[in-house]
Amino acid sequence: MKILGKSASILGKILISALLILIFVVPFYWMILTAVKTLGEVVQFPPKFWTDAIQWHNFKDAFDAIDFLHYTKNSLVITAGTLLGQALFILPASYAFARYDFKGKKLLFSIVLLTMMIPGQLIFLPVFVMYVKLGLLNSYISLIIPFAANGLAIFMLRQTFMQVPDSILEAARLDNAGEFKIIYSIMLPMAVPTISTLALFTFITSWNSYFFPLAWTTTDAVRTLPVGIQQLQSSLGLNPQVVMAGVVLMVVPILVIFVIARKQIIKAFTYMGIK
Amino acid sequence: MSKLKRAASAALATCLVLLAGCSGAGSGAISTPSLAGTSAVPSGSGDATPAATDLSSYKYSKTGSVVEVTFWTAAVEEINQQLVDKFNETTGKDQNIHVTAQYQGDYWEMQQKINAASIAGTLPNAFIDEVSMTRGFADDDVILNLEPYMQANSFDNSAFQIGDLGNLYMGEDMYAFPHMRSVPVMYVNKTLAKSVGLSEAGPATFDELTTYLQACYDKTGQPPMYLFNYDFWVMEALLHSYSNTNILSDDEKSCNINSEGGVKLVTYLKGLVDKGLVKVLPITDMNAFYATIANPSTALWLTSIGGYKAFAPMASQYGIDLGVSMIPEGENGTRGVPVGGSNTYLANAGTDQQKAAAFIFMTWLSDTEQAAFASSQTGYLPTKLASLETSVMKETLAQFPGFQVAFDELQYCKMRPTTGSYHEVEDLMCEKINSILLDNLDIKSSLDTLAKDVNAILNR
């Protein structure tokens, strides 16, 4: 009886796992399938879950219709710049909020949290005007600065830093370790899972960013890949298979990063869950 | 605790200041734009048409240096770029005018960007946007009255014949040129009609529409028509045709969706949905709507003639012979279709010379040959009937005879609303009418609530 119950439990787990895999994998499969179909197959009713002949030229068509390399370069620069900016601003800010007591700390932290509640669309206009006045329109910096600090990231990293026992820091200070040394040698290694997760979130958000790279630019000079993909749709009209091929090309870097960082991400969530 | 309260108060105050700052800037965007180059606006521009003696500043005079014109585009990017390239190689080269096209997103993103640019002083010299935005731009002094430019250049605007021209005017004055125009039509699955024994021309009236759809449903057991309410434009056509009702009042201060005509139409559509004759798709699912074009059991589609060139070959791949007919007529022969698409606007920015050069570009863009080229490449209607006489349009009409229906339908055309907030109104109407059709809400009370919400937007 016990063996039967155990088998049912294992079968249940397998079925649930299979269902979850389906939920997550099917959208990706559909995206890739659409990217290699003909237009006729894309709009065919009832829809087909395979293709008779893979249309590799959809990728070439997407590549040729817009300046793919230019937009990719811009996305890379802006994403890397944002990640660098966050490393410069978020790490010290989180450390200060977690480990120091200073006047106005609660107020400042409240303001940090409040930034999460202001929709970006609300500030796009005044920021646009400010950029024009500062001569920053159509520059990389205009698309990096507003995202170089992030309320959610400061909050999450602060929580992680707060979990480091005081005794470890005191021991480090007794060994004459400075604050920079403490952050670099103690805090950062202990926060790697959280930092990896935040970096991935930032990467995805920045890489997929459409609204601000369009709203805060007037030329294609620094526009990102999602804006290029939208332009693809506007240029080609009813060609969802080519647009989807562009989307597949856009998603590849995110998948690669995710595969590389997946262990750290799982660890981050597990770590936070245990605490 | 008191510290926490103080901190919360301070944070709240900070937030309010931020929000107030933003909303203040936002409202300024609409009502009091500080325009770049305002000082360079030729005297007499704006509402009043200048005296004949002032017209010289509105006429472009070629000099030794090239005049740069920035042209913001929205939608059909590739064709707009080709047109700009052609201008630069021909008239632009002759006149020392160079136009740079810059894509700015869809019509509504363009509207936001134009408003932002008018405040920041970075308006382009000319731009494309949706037809219903003329009043909003004119009220905000974002665009220029074209009358003095037309007078100075002896431009004859009588050649524009794309149905109702109301969306080009503010009062008596012309503020926009038509660019790519379209009307909603009824596409007919002639193959299915033939197999069911129905007219291949589709139903001519709404009474016929019901029996037509029922006959197709009886044959296939599938919904024979899909409503794509994101395209609210189609609902405007149905309101005109089925109920002889305009969506907004003449002064655009109130909406008529809860009027007798509005209730009558939504009740009629709900009846079709309940019988399984019409399936309502989610408002954002454009691809699902297009997919129905390859579905042999779909009998009718109501959407833009602008998609004809893409739809016909797509349907053909699945053995569907696609026909085009007019939107059915209502009782007493009522029929009305809104003319949509885009206009080109001359922005209130730059030097007199740039404005005059931008006007030269706009006139070239609207000319017979260019209108014919744009129409043949996209499926939009040419903005001058003279374009129909060009060889390129004759070839297009021979290949796609359904275009003729759209031209014929122009006799029933109606002006679209011009208020600057209409896009917000459209979004709200789409969402709520979809809810009524899908969620079995009480029609009259739901439309009353919707009208109240829409009126609040219109009178904001």
XYZ file of C-alpha atoms in Angstrom:
735
model
C 0.000 0.000 0.000
C 2.851 2.290 0.952
C 4.637 1.525 -2.315
C 1.460 2.304 -4.256
C 1.089 5.625 -2.457
C 4.728 6.495 -3.135
C 4.325 5.648 -6.814
C 1.213 7.841 -7.050
C 3.101 10.680 -5.404
C 6.005 10.334 -7.864
C 3.573 10.155 -10.788
C 1.795 13.276 -9.516
C 5.105 15.116 -9.275
C 6.040 14.036 -12.784
C 2.678 15.170 -14.163
C 2.885 18.550 -12.427
C 6.470 18.982 -13.632
C 5.425 18.075 -17.172
C 2.564 20.572 -17.003
C 4.876 23.319 -15.737
C 7.385 22.540 -18.485
C 4.593 22.767 -21.045
C 3.415 26.121 -19.666
C 6.914 27.570 -19.902
C 8.152 25.853 -23.037
C 5.118 26.136 -25.333
C 5.303 29.954 -25.700
C 8.978 29.658 -26.686
C 8.214 26.818 -29.066
C 5.391 28.844 -30.608
C 7.630 31.886 -30.995
C 10.380 29.883 -32.726
C 7.851 27.972 -34.830
C 6.193 31.195 -36.007
C 9.623 32.579 -36.897
C 10.277 29.710 -39.317
C 6.811 29.428 -40.869
C 5.455 30.967 -44.047
C 2.885 33.752 -43.737
C 0.245 31.295 -44.924
C 1.136 28.841 -42.168
C 1.116 31.581 -39.548
C -2.471 32.560 -40.317
C -3.634 29.014 -41.116
C -6.762 27.852 -39.335
C -6.714 25.584 -37.399
C -3.129 26.425 -36.464
C -0.388 23.899 -37.176
C 2.054 22.901 -34.439
C 4.815 22.176 -36.936
C 6.010 23.475 -40.274
C 6.425 21.653 -43.561
C 9.596 23.519 -44.483
C 11.677 25.717 -42.234
C 11.855 29.260 -43.620
C 15.370 30.276 -42.583
C 15.138 33.305 -44.837
C 12.745 34.935 -42.320
C 15.801 35.639 -40.177
C 17.640 37.135 -43.113
C 14.588 39.207 -44.043
C 14.422 40.571 -40.500
C 18.149 41.245 -40.538
C 17.946 43.041 -43.886
C 14.824 45.110 -43.183
C 16.379 47.069 -40.329
C 19.923 47.896 -39.277
C 20.007 44.977 -36.873
C 23.658 45.357 -35.869
C 23.211 49.050 -35.101
C 20.240 48.429 -32.822
C 21.973 45.446 -31.198
C 25.053 47.544 -30.511
C 22.878 50.233 -28.913
C 21.080 47.669 -26.768
C 24.402 46.251 -25.624
C 25.877 49.656 -24.765
C 22.777 50.768 -22.865
C 22.385 47.462 -21.022
C 26.063 47.322 -20.075
C 25.991 50.979 -19.040
C 22.936 50.428 -16.880
C 24.510 47.385 -15.209
C 27.698 49.319 -14.539
C 25.727 52.272 -13.187
C 23.771 50.010 -10.889
C 26.974 48.435 -9.595
C 28.316 51.907 -8.824
C 25.201 53.278 -7.131
C 23.227 50.354 -5.777
C 25.961 48.438 -3.954
C 27.117 51.367 -1.758
C 23.550 52.587 -1.224
C 22.342 49.146 -0.136
C 25.343 48.683 2.131
C 24.791 52.068 3.760
C 21.091 51.416 4.346
C 21.846 47.955 5.727
C 24.828 48.559 7.984
C 24.905 52.251 8.992
C 22.766 54.393 11.207
C 22.594 57.998 10.106
C 20.235 60.936 10.320
C 17.382 60.790 7.840
C 18.045 57.128 7.004
C 14.383 56.115 7.244
C 13.221 59.113 5.263
C 15.773 58.490 2.533
C 14.916 54.810 2.397
C 11.210 55.700 2.158
C 12.018 57.947 -0.788
C 13.942 55.088 -2.398
C 10.900 52.851 -1.986
C 8.586 55.572 -3.296
C 10.476 55.665 -6.575
C 9.036 52.207 -7.259
C 5.531 53.645 -7.112
C 5.937 56.376 -9.731
C 5.132 55.083 -13.207
C 7.796 55.907 -15.760
C 5.202 57.247 -18.169
C 4.463 60.008 -15.663
C 7.979 61.390 -15.784
C 8.816 60.862 -19.449
C 7.779 64.376 -20.445
C 9.690 66.447 -17.840
C 12.736 64.223 -18.299
C 12.519 64.661 -22.084
C 12.440 68.454 -21.667
C 15.343 68.258 -19.231
C 17.391 66.207 -21.689
C 16.766 68.754 -24.439
C 17.904 71.573 -22.155
C 21.001 69.623 -21.133
C 21.774 68.647 -24.705
C 21.495 64.958 -23.846
C 18.794 64.039 -26.336
C 19.739 61.100 -28.560
C 22.652 60.129 -26.314
C 23.428 56.827 -24.611
C 23.730 58.548 -21.258
C 20.090 59.684 -21.435
C 18.970 56.070 -21.565
C 21.358 54.895 -18.836
C 21.209 57.496 -16.049
C 17.522 57.093 -15.065
C 17.986 53.346 -14.644
C 21.406 53.374 -12.985
C 19.662 53.443 -9.620
C 16.754 51.179 -8.846
C 14.577 51.162 -5.738
C 13.761 47.456 -5.895
C 17.417 46.501 -6.310
C 18.477 48.683 -3.357
C 15.727 47.138 -1.244
C 16.622 43.543 -2.150
C 20.348 43.994 -1.700
C 19.826 45.831 1.586
C 17.844 42.837 2.857
C 20.665 40.510 1.812
C 23.341 42.668 3.455
C 21.291 42.840 6.645
C 21.430 39.053 6.896
C 25.223 39.032 7.226
C 26.020 38.497 10.939
C 27.516 41.503 12.753
C 30.211 39.258 14.228
C 31.739 38.701 10.785
C 31.956 42.441 10.145
C 33.363 43.101 13.606
C 36.010 40.431 13.031
C 36.921 42.042 9.746
C 37.203 45.465 11.357
C 39.423 44.005 14.094
C 41.669 42.811 11.277
C 41.843 46.453 10.083
C 39.680 45.883 7.026
C 38.341 49.136 5.573
C 34.784 49.606 4.366
C 35.746 49.026 0.734
C 37.530 45.812 1.705
C 34.506 44.673 3.755
C 32.137 45.300 0.823
C 34.454 43.719 -1.719
C 35.705 40.712 0.290
C 32.806 39.884 2.588
C 29.519 41.393 1.458
C 29.761 40.823 -2.271
C 30.685 37.114 -2.143
C 27.826 36.506 0.269
C 25.405 38.376 -1.962
C 26.372 36.786 -5.268
C 23.020 34.983 -5.759
C 21.052 38.203 -5.137
C 23.365 40.264 -7.312
C 23.132 37.686 -10.121
C 19.365 37.769 -9.966
C 19.234 41.567 -9.924
C 21.713 41.722 -12.781
C 19.556 39.354 -14.807
C 16.414 41.391 -14.067
C 18.225 44.559 -15.085
C 19.557 42.913 -18.206
C 16.110 41.704 -19.253
C 14.424 45.040 -18.462
C 17.070 47.074 -20.235
C 17.355 44.721 -23.208
C 13.583 44.652 -23.701
C 13.081 48.368 -23.074
C 10.892 49.920 -25.749
C 9.041 52.929 -24.366
C 11.897 55.085 -23.088
C 14.332 54.439 -25.961
C 11.534 55.613 -28.266
C 10.172 58.407 -26.077
C 13.548 59.956 -25.204
C 15.005 59.896 -28.697
C 14.116 61.552 -31.970
C 16.546 59.707 -34.237
C 17.741 56.129 -34.593
C 21.206 57.004 -33.257
C 20.854 55.308 -29.865
C 17.571 53.458 -30.202
C 17.474 49.865 -28.980
C 16.565 46.577 -30.611
C 12.892 46.518 -29.486
C 12.373 49.867 -31.250
C 13.992 48.353 -34.323
C 11.669 45.351 -34.120
C 8.660 47.679 -33.913
C 9.999 49.491 -36.967
C 10.185 46.096 -38.655
C 6.467 45.683 -38.127
C 5.769 49.167 -39.413
C 7.951 48.663 -42.479
C 6.843 45.198 -43.491
C 3.134 45.432 -42.772
C 1.477 42.073 -42.339
C 4.511 39.817 -41.931
C 4.308 38.432 -38.408
C 6.715 35.583 -39.242
C 9.529 38.037 -40.055
C 8.757 40.145 -36.993
C 8.838 36.963 -34.901
C 12.186 36.024 -36.439
C 13.444 39.419 -35.238
C 12.026 38.713 -31.795
C 13.795 35.330 -31.676
C 17.092 37.022 -32.497
C 16.398 39.552 -29.757
C 15.598 36.904 -27.152
C 18.699 34.740 -27.758
C 21.063 36.817 -25.552
C 18.595 36.706 -22.676
C 18.378 32.927 -22.912
C 22.159 32.619 -23.024
C 22.566 34.803 -19.940
C 19.833 32.899 -18.162
C 21.465 29.549 -18.884
C 24.809 30.857 -17.606
C 23.346 32.399 -14.441
C 20.563 29.939 -13.680
C 22.344 28.226 -10.762
C 22.933 31.538 -9.005
C 19.334 32.607 -9.595
C 17.946 29.402 -8.108
C 20.342 29.793 -5.207
C 19.179 33.379 -4.628
C 15.545 32.395 -4.393
C 16.312 29.354 -2.235
C 18.509 31.461 0.057
C 15.841 34.136 0.461
C 13.210 31.466 1.031
C 15.207 29.786 3.848
C 15.763 33.077 5.632
C 6.633 55.888 16.101
C 6.631 59.662 15.798
C 9.866 59.416 13.832
C 8.208 56.982 11.490
C 5.237 59.331 11.093
C 7.541 62.222 10.348
C 9.426 60.130 7.822
C 6.206 59.017 6.178
C 4.923 62.600 6.044
C 8.128 63.816 4.518
C 8.105 61.002 1.979
C 4.472 61.673 1.109
C 5.188 65.352 0.680
C 8.152 64.532 -1.553
C 5.945 62.263 -3.625
C 3.235 64.902 -3.936
C 5.749 67.526 -4.969
C 7.132 65.150 -7.596
C 3.687 64.277 -8.879
C 2.589 67.903 -8.851
C 5.706 68.843 -10.758
C 5.061 66.170 -13.317
C 1.382 66.902 -13.753
C 2.104 70.590 -13.997
C 4.557 69.926 -16.758
C 2.126 67.580 -18.403
C -0.715 70.042 -18.451
C 1.602 72.664 -19.771
C 2.386 70.284 -22.582
C -1.086 70.534 -23.857
C -2.211 74.042 -23.140
C 0.735 76.364 -23.262
C 3.553 74.987 -25.321
C 6.664 77.106 -25.519
C 7.640 76.576 -29.076
C 11.054 76.621 -30.564
C 11.254 79.013 -33.373
C 8.083 80.840 -32.412
C 9.836 84.081 -33.054
C 10.546 82.871 -36.528
C 6.882 82.271 -37.340
C 6.016 84.431 -40.309
C 3.853 87.344 -39.366
C 0.255 86.557 -39.797
C 0.582 82.831 -39.284
C -1.907 81.246 -36.945
C -5.630 81.690 -37.193
C -5.788 84.717 -39.413
C -4.891 84.592 -43.074
C -2.359 87.316 -43.785
C -2.754 90.132 -46.227
C -1.487 89.458 -49.720
C 1.492 91.757 -49.183
C 2.837 89.516 -46.426
C 2.902 86.378 -48.512
C 6.538 86.531 -49.565
C 7.730 84.978 -46.312
C 5.530 81.950 -47.013
C 7.074 81.237 -50.390
C 10.240 79.210 -50.658
C 13.087 80.888 -52.445
C 16.033 78.790 -53.481
C 19.409 79.939 -52.230
C 22.928 78.613 -52.539
C 22.722 76.575 -49.362
C 20.682 73.445 -48.759
C 17.682 73.834 -46.463
C 17.366 70.914 -44.077
C 13.853 69.710 -43.316
C 13.112 67.164 -40.583
C 10.111 64.975 -41.260
C 8.733 62.711 -38.513
C 6.936 59.628 -39.761
C 4.572 57.110 -38.199
C 3.515 53.793 -39.770
C 4.368 52.383 -43.226
C 7.939 53.416 -42.598
C 9.518 51.836 -45.652
C 7.194 53.586 -48.110
C 7.601 56.944 -46.390
C 11.370 56.542 -46.557
C 11.188 55.675 -50.263
C 9.096 58.777 -50.902
C 11.550 60.954 -49.013
C 14.475 59.453 -50.940
C 12.678 60.158 -54.207
C 12.036 63.764 -53.188
C 15.667 64.281 -52.259
C 16.772 62.895 -55.612
C 14.351 65.012 -57.649
C 12.576 68.153 -56.451
C 14.735 68.409 -53.358
C 17.880 68.380 -55.473
C 16.486 71.040 -57.805
C 15.292 73.262 -54.977
C 18.204 72.755 -52.570
C 15.964 71.119 -49.995
C 17.014 67.998 -48.126
C 14.465 66.058 -46.107
C 15.401 63.634 -43.337
C 12.729 61.143 -42.336
C 12.740 60.015 -38.717
C 10.462 57.253 -37.495
C 8.671 58.039 -34.219
C 6.455 55.031 -33.512
C 2.747 54.590 -34.135
C 0.194 57.387 -34.434
C -0.360 57.659 -30.691
C 3.297 57.547 -29.793
C 3.790 60.265 -32.373
C 1.087 62.387 -30.712
C 2.881 62.092 -27.355
C 6.220 62.884 -28.921
C 4.879 65.900 -30.770
C 3.424 67.289 -27.548
C 6.709 66.663 -25.731
C 8.722 68.178 -28.571
C 6.539 71.284 -28.662
C 7.378 71.959 -25.022
C 11.041 71.109 -25.398
C 11.420 73.104 -28.607
C 12.447 70.159 -30.726
C 9.528 69.950 -33.125
C 10.323 68.667 -36.599
C 9.430 70.796 -39.618
C 6.703 68.459 -40.841
C 5.153 65.263 -39.578
C 2.581 62.575 -40.200
C -0.138 61.673 -37.755
C -3.637 60.252 -37.594
C -6.470 62.273 -39.131
C -8.382 62.802 -35.904
C -5.570 64.800 -34.291
C -5.842 67.982 -36.314
C -7.829 70.002 -33.799
C -5.639 69.031 -30.850
C -2.487 70.106 -32.682
C -4.051 73.306 -34.021
C -5.458 74.307 -30.619
C -1.983 73.906 -29.132
C -0.346 75.938 -31.938
C 1.777 72.932 -32.788
C 0.822 73.115 -36.462
C 0.512 75.970 -38.901
C -2.414 77.259 -40.894
C -1.667 76.242 -44.493
C -3.809 78.948 -46.100
C -1.044 81.553 -46.457
C 1.362 78.954 -47.804
C -1.207 77.792 -50.343
C -1.873 81.366 -51.406
C 1.800 82.211 -51.681
C 2.458 79.116 -53.772
C -0.808 79.289 -55.748
C -1.527 75.780 -54.568
C -4.863 74.384 -55.686
C -6.293 72.151 -52.970
C -9.479 71.328 -54.877
C -7.759 68.221 -56.258
C -7.948 66.520 -52.862
C -10.898 64.218 -53.270
C -10.878 61.592 -50.595
C -14.406 61.967 -49.343
C -15.057 64.175 -46.353
C -12.217 66.651 -45.927
C -13.292 67.851 -42.481
C -10.247 66.429 -40.745
C -8.036 68.769 -42.746
C -9.719 71.958 -41.606
C -10.187 74.143 -38.579
C -13.127 76.333 -39.445
C -12.521 77.576 -42.968
C -8.758 77.178 -42.886
C -6.804 74.176 -44.046
C -4.341 72.846 -41.449
C -3.292 69.526 -42.971
C -2.809 67.677 -46.226
C -4.171 64.156 -46.576
C -1.456 61.503 -46.726
C -2.559 57.881 -46.717
C -6.302 57.444 -46.386
C -8.556 54.463 -45.934
C -12.158 53.470 -45.270
C -13.587 50.377 -43.594
C -15.071 47.873 -46.021
C -16.663 44.449 -45.801
C -14.485 41.608 -47.081
C -16.457 38.615 -48.357
C -15.400 34.973 -48.556
C -16.799 34.432 -52.044
C -15.835 30.743 -51.999
C -17.945 30.067 -48.912
C -20.783 32.244 -50.212
C -20.865 30.228 -53.412
C -20.906 26.905 -51.580
C -23.773 28.065 -49.348
C -25.666 29.540 -52.281
C -25.393 33.125 -51.081
C -24.585 36.292 -52.970
C -20.851 36.639 -53.597
C -21.293 40.364 -53.121
C -22.181 39.796 -49.477
C -25.192 41.176 -47.634
C -26.359 44.618 -48.728
C -28.390 45.414 -45.601
C -28.194 44.533 -41.917
C -31.314 42.369 -42.238
C -29.531 40.433 -44.955
C -26.402 40.310 -42.801
C -28.199 38.322 -40.098
C -29.638 35.757 -42.510
C -26.336 35.610 -44.388
C -24.383 34.824 -41.234
C -27.013 32.330 -40.089
C -26.821 30.454 -43.401
C -23.022 30.245 -43.161
C -23.196 29.151 -39.533
C -25.715 26.427 -40.418
C -23.315 25.173 -43.083
C -20.068 25.215 -41.101
C -21.064 25.255 -37.439
C -18.360 27.899 -36.908
C -18.687 31.649 -36.210
C -18.847 33.241 -39.673
C -17.739 36.706 -38.539
C -15.250 38.107 -36.039
C -15.389 41.512 -34.461
C -12.169 43.253 -33.866
C -13.170 46.097 -31.641
C -9.681 47.440 -31.205
C -10.399 48.966 -34.574
C -13.056 51.276 -33.153
C -13.244 52.891 -36.525
C -15.393 49.916 -37.640
C -17.800 50.632 -34.800
C -18.073 54.218 -36.032
C -19.044 52.875 -39.469
C -21.619 50.524 -37.943
C -23.075 53.366 -35.870
C -23.393 55.556 -38.960
C -24.817 52.792 -41.113
C -26.985 50.799 -38.704
C -28.258 53.641 -36.528
C -27.533 56.824 -38.488
C -25.688 58.075 -35.400
C -22.415 59.934 -34.961
C -20.210 58.693 -32.161
C -19.782 62.211 -30.734
C -22.039 65.265 -30.699
C -21.293 68.009 -33.233
C -19.442 70.097 -30.652
C -17.541 66.953 -29.498
C -18.459 67.651 -25.891
C -20.579 64.547 -25.396
C -20.802 61.073 -26.845
C -23.813 59.352 -28.363
C -22.943 55.778 -27.473
C -25.867 55.601 -25.011
C -28.302 57.257 -27.441
C -31.141 55.290 -28.965
C -28.930 54.540 -31.973
C -25.991 53.380 -29.861
C -28.134 51.078 -27.724
C -29.832 49.737 -30.858
C -26.502 48.847 -32.478
C -24.942 47.216 -29.420
C -28.176 45.251 -28.834
C -28.067 44.068 -32.444
C -24.425 42.999 -32.170
C -25.029 41.277 -28.846
C -27.844 39.318 -30.513
C -25.425 38.133 -33.206
C -22.855 37.176 -30.578
C -25.440 35.272 -28.522
C -26.525 33.301 -31.595
C -22.909 32.338 -32.273
C -22.896 34.285 -35.542
C -20.202 36.695 -34.424
C -17.212 35.952 -32.244
C -15.662 38.835 -30.341
C -11.891 38.690 -30.103
C -9.857 40.255 -27.287
C -9.194 43.886 -28.146
C -5.444 43.497 -28.456
C -5.420 40.259 -30.445
C -4.725 41.643 -33.893
C -2.981 38.494 -35.107
C -5.980 36.328 -34.146
C -8.159 38.583 -36.255
C -5.814 38.336 -39.228
C -5.649 34.556 -38.779
C -9.393 34.362 -39.447
C -8.663 35.509 -43.001
C -7.200 32.091 -43.702
C -10.140 30.366 -42.048
C -12.448 28.914 -44.732
C -15.448 29.053 -42.388
C -15.221 32.822 -41.928
C -17.686 34.535 -44.234
C -17.253 38.265 -43.602
C -14.697 40.659 -42.169
C -15.179 44.351 -41.435
C -11.879 46.161 -41.547
C -9.752 48.657 -43.460
C -9.274 48.612 -47.220
C -5.643 49.310 -46.295
C -5.163 45.578 -45.654
C -6.585 44.440 -49.010
C -3.266 43.892 -50.748
C -2.070 41.678 -47.899
C -5.359 39.875 -47.243
C -6.216 38.830 -50.806
C -3.092 36.727 -51.501
C -3.162 35.331 -47.962
C -6.766 34.147 -48.378
C -5.967 32.829 -51.834
C -3.341 30.474 -50.366
C -6.169 28.695 -48.573
C -8.481 28.578 -51.553
C -10.523 31.575 -50.465
C -11.565 34.003 -53.171
C -11.731 37.299 -51.291
C -14.194 39.938 -52.426
C -14.766 43.471 -51.222
C -18.158 45.062 -50.623
C -19.485 48.145 -48.941
C -20.464 48.150 -45.274
C -24.172 47.099 -45.273
C -26.768 49.833 -45.254
C -29.248 50.380 -42.462
C -32.964 51.068 -42.506
C -33.969 53.787 -44.959
C -30.709 53.288 -46.828
C -28.470 54.898 -44.210
C -24.782 54.245 -44.689
C -21.705 56.035 -43.460
C -18.020 55.242 -43.262
C -15.383 57.278 -41.455
C -12.390 58.246 -43.541
C -9.273 57.370 -41.591
C -5.560 57.149 -42.130
C -3.028 59.920 -41.829
C -2.427 63.596 -42.577
C 0.772 65.522 -43.044
C 1.156 68.578 -40.844
C 3.396 71.617 -41.164
C 4.901 72.126 -37.724
C 5.212 75.505 -36.067
C 8.983 75.267 -35.865
C 12.117 76.372 -37.633
C 12.919 79.385 -39.766
C 10.601 80.893 -42.385
C 12.757 79.262 -45.042
C 12.470 75.835 -43.390
C 8.702 76.197 -43.054
C 8.375 77.197 -46.697
C 10.654 74.323 -47.728
C 8.662 71.871 -45.626
C 5.523 73.089 -47.381
C 7.149 72.414 -50.763
C 7.873 68.873 -49.570
C 4.283 68.433 -48.359
C 2.856 69.545 -51.691
C 5.189 67.165 -53.521
C 4.214 64.323 -51.189
C 0.517 64.883 -51.846
C 0.935 65.140 -55.591
C -0.810 62.764 -57.996
C 2.183 60.533 -58.760
C 3.319 60.193 -55.158
C -0.238 59.534 -53.936
C -0.587 56.831 -56.593
C 2.753 55.278 -55.619
C 1.869 55.217 -51.911
C -1.546 53.762 -52.644
C -0.251 51.050 -54.956
C 2.419 50.040 -52.448
C 0.246 49.966 -49.353
C -3.435 49.563 -50.139
C -4.363 52.965 -48.757
C -6.499 55.194 -50.958
C -4.786 57.850 -53.041
C -5.618 61.312 -51.833
C -6.418 62.647 -55.274
C -8.841 61.044 -57.687
C -6.458 62.112 -60.453
C -4.162 59.376 -59.152
C -6.640 56.819 -60.465
C -5.674 57.846 -63.989
C -2.017 56.986 -63.485
C -0.739 53.770 -64.976
C 0.399 52.449 -61.612
C -3.096 52.805 -60.160
C -4.727 51.352 -63.249
C -2.517 48.282 -62.865
C -3.336 48.078 -59.169
C -7.075 48.307 -59.811
C -6.855 45.626 -62.486
C -5.045 43.339 -60.077
C -7.146 44.224 -57.021
C -10.621 45.177 -58.266
C -11.947 45.494 -54.715
C -10.234 48.882 -54.476
C -12.983 50.284 -56.671
C -15.511 49.491 -53.915
C -13.565 51.651 -51.485
C -13.553 54.533 -53.964
C -17.291 54.086 -54.510
C -17.847 54.007 -50.769
C -16.294 57.457 -50.435
C -19.672 58.957 -51.369
C -20.876 57.810 -47.922
C -17.862 59.028 -46.022
C -18.062 60.843 -42.713
C -15.573 62.946 -40.849
C -13.882 61.379 -37.856
C -13.874 63.207 -34.506
C -11.118 65.769 -34.253
C -10.730 66.245 -30.520
C -7.242 65.641 -29.187
C -8.512 63.215 -26.535
C -10.258 60.927 -28.988
C -7.690 58.155 -28.797
C -8.301 57.844 -25.066
C -12.037 57.778 -25.807
C -11.557 55.031 -28.409
C -9.585 52.863 -25.972
C -12.252 53.209 -23.312
C -15.094 52.480 -25.731
C -13.343 49.411 -27.151
C -12.761 47.971 -23.707
C -16.271 48.615 -22.375
C -18.178 47.552 -25.483
C -16.143 44.348 -25.598
C -17.110 43.745 -21.963
C -20.782 44.271 -22.804
C -20.595 41.832 -25.707
C -18.642 39.196 -23.793
C -19.818 39.481 -20.186
C -23.607 39.767 -20.518
C -23.769 43.198 -18.892
C -26.959 45.215 -19.038
C -26.616 47.152 -22.273
C -28.414 50.406 -21.463
C -26.971 50.958 -18.006
C -23.466 49.945 -19.149
C -23.613 52.352 -22.068
C -24.904 55.114 -19.764
C -21.901 54.581 -17.496
C -19.590 54.497 -20.494
C -21.072 57.726 -21.860
C -20.555 59.406 -18.503
C -16.890 58.364 -18.445
C -16.355 59.444 -22.051
C -18.033 62.807 -21.450
C -15.714 63.372 -18.503
C -12.727 62.880 -20.835
C -14.202 65.115 -23.530
C -14.857 67.942 -21.056
C -11.635 67.610 -19.085
